[in-house]
Coordinates of C-alpha atoms in Angstrom, one line a residue:
M110 CA 97.6 141.9 -36.7
T111 CA 95.2 139.4 -35.6
K112 CA 91.5 139.5 -35.9
K113 CA 89.1 138.6 -32.7
I114 CA 86.0 137.3 -32.5
L115 CA 83.9 137.9 -29.4
I116 CA 81.5 134.7 -29.0
I117 CA 78.1 134.5 -27.3
D118 CA 76.4 131.9 -26.5
D119 CA 75.1 130.0 -23.4
E120 CA 75.7 126.4 -24.6
P121 CA 79.2 125.0 -23.4
D122 CA 79.5 122.9 -25.9
V123 CA 79.1 125.8 -28.9
L124 CA 81.3 127.8 -27.6
K125 CA 84.0 124.9 -26.9
F126 CA 83.1 124.2 -30.8
L127 CA 83.9 128.2 -31.9
V128 CA 86.5 128.5 -30.1
Q129 CA 88.2 125.6 -31.7
L130 CA 87.1 126.4 -34.9
F131 CA 88.5 130.0 -34.6
Q132 CA 91.4 129.3 -33.2
D133 CA 92.2 126.9 -35.6
E134 CA 91.7 129.6 -38.3
G135 CA 94.2 131.9 -36.6
Y136 CA 91.7 133.9 -34.9
E137 CA 91.9 135.2 -31.1
T138 CA 88.6 134.5 -29.2
A139 CA 86.9 135.6 -25.9
T140 CA 83.3 134.3 -24.8
A141 CA 80.7 135.2 -23.0
V142 CA 77.7 133.0 -21.6
D143 CA 74.9 135.9 -21.7
G144 CA 74.3 139.2 -23.0
L145 CA 75.4 140.9 -19.5
E146 CA 78.7 139.2 -19.6
G147 CA 79.2 139.9 -23.1
M148 CA 79.1 143.9 -22.8
Q149 CA 81.6 143.3 -20.1
K150 CA 84.0 141.1 -22.8
L151 CA 82.6 143.7 -25.6
V152 CA 84.4 146.6 -23.5
E153 CA 88.0 144.6 -22.6
S154 CA 88.5 142.7 -25.9
K155 CA 87.8 145.3 -28.5
P156 CA 86.6 142.5 -30.9
D157 CA 86.3 142.6 -34.7
L158 CA 83.3 140.7 -35.2
I159 CA 80.8 139.1 -32.6
T160 CA 79.1 135.9 -33.1
L161 CA 75.5 136.0 -31.0
D162 CA 72.8 133.5 -29.6
L163 CA 69.7 135.0 -29.1
Q164 CA 68.2 132.9 -26.4
M165 CA 70.3 132.9 -23.0
P166 CA 69.5 134.0 -19.7
K167 CA 70.0 137.1 -17.9
D168 CA 70.4 139.2 -20.7
T169 CA 69.4 138.0 -24.0
G170 CA 71.3 138.4 -27.7
T171 CA 68.5 141.0 -28.5
S172 CA 68.9 143.0 -25.5
F173 CA 72.8 143.0 -26.0
Y174 CA 72.7 143.6 -29.5
R175 CA 70.3 147.0 -28.9
K176 CA 73.2 148.0 -26.5
M177 CA 76.0 147.5 -28.3
H178 CA 74.1 149.2 -31.4
H179 CA 73.4 152.2 -29.2
D180 CA 77.1 152.9 -28.2
S181 CA 79.2 155.0 -30.9
R182 CA 82.4 152.9 -30.0
F183 CA 80.9 149.1 -30.6
K184 CA 78.1 150.1 -33.1
D185 CA 80.0 149.0 -36.5
I186 CA 81.1 146.1 -35.4
P187 CA 79.7 143.1 -37.8
V188 CA 77.6 140.5 -35.9
I189 CA 76.5 137.3 -36.9
V190 CA 73.5 135.4 -35.4
I191 CA 73.9 131.7 -34.5
S192 CA 70.6 130.7 -33.2
G193 CA 68.0 127.9 -32.9
I194 CA 65.0 129.5 -32.4
A195 CA 62.3 130.9 -35.2
G196 CA 61.9 134.7 -36.4
R197 CA 65.7 135.2 -35.3
H198 CA 66.4 137.4 -38.4
L199 CA 63.7 139.5 -37.5
A200 CA 65.5 140.0 -33.8
I201 CA 68.9 142.0 -35.1
K202 CA 69.1 144.5 -37.5
K203 CA 71.2 143.8 -40.6
P204 CA 73.0 140.7 -39.3
V205 CA 75.9 139.7 -41.3
A206 CA 74.6 136.4 -41.5
V207 CA 72.3 134.3 -39.8
F208 CA 73.0 130.4 -39.1
D209 CA 70.8 127.5 -37.7
K210 CA 72.3 125.3 -34.8
P211 CA 74.1 123.2 -35.8
I212 CA 76.2 125.4 -37.5
D213 CA 77.5 124.9 -41.2
K214 CA 81.3 125.3 -40.2
D215 CA 82.4 126.1 -43.6
E216 CA 79.7 128.7 -44.7
L217 CA 80.3 130.5 -41.5
L218 CA 84.2 130.4 -41.7
K219 CA 83.5 131.6 -45.4
T220 CA 81.5 134.8 -44.2
I221 CA 83.7 135.3 -41.6
K222 CA 87.1 135.8 -44.0
N223 CA 84.2 137.7 -46.3
T224 CA 83.5 140.2 -43.5
I225 CA 87.0 140.6 -41.8
G226 CA 89.8 138.4 -43.2

């Protein structure tokens, strides 16, 4: 069964880059531009892993994570933080990894493969 990654980021170029990167590696993808849409896509797509930006309009990545983590259906889905803001490692408890923008694609793919295969 193909693994699915939910990408939550408000930057169109980042979304496009990650979708292409993950699909080239054989993963299915779903995308959202903020935490509000991210919650809808989380329910619809039931991803195996989430990449999460922290600073977004409407609903931040931190707010999305709190909501997700308090829902027993989703709390065990691994999250990789991809953000350009300082202190991002403190915003999310126990992320699988934290990546700066611009993204090191090789390290990101290695982390994903080690996490979900």
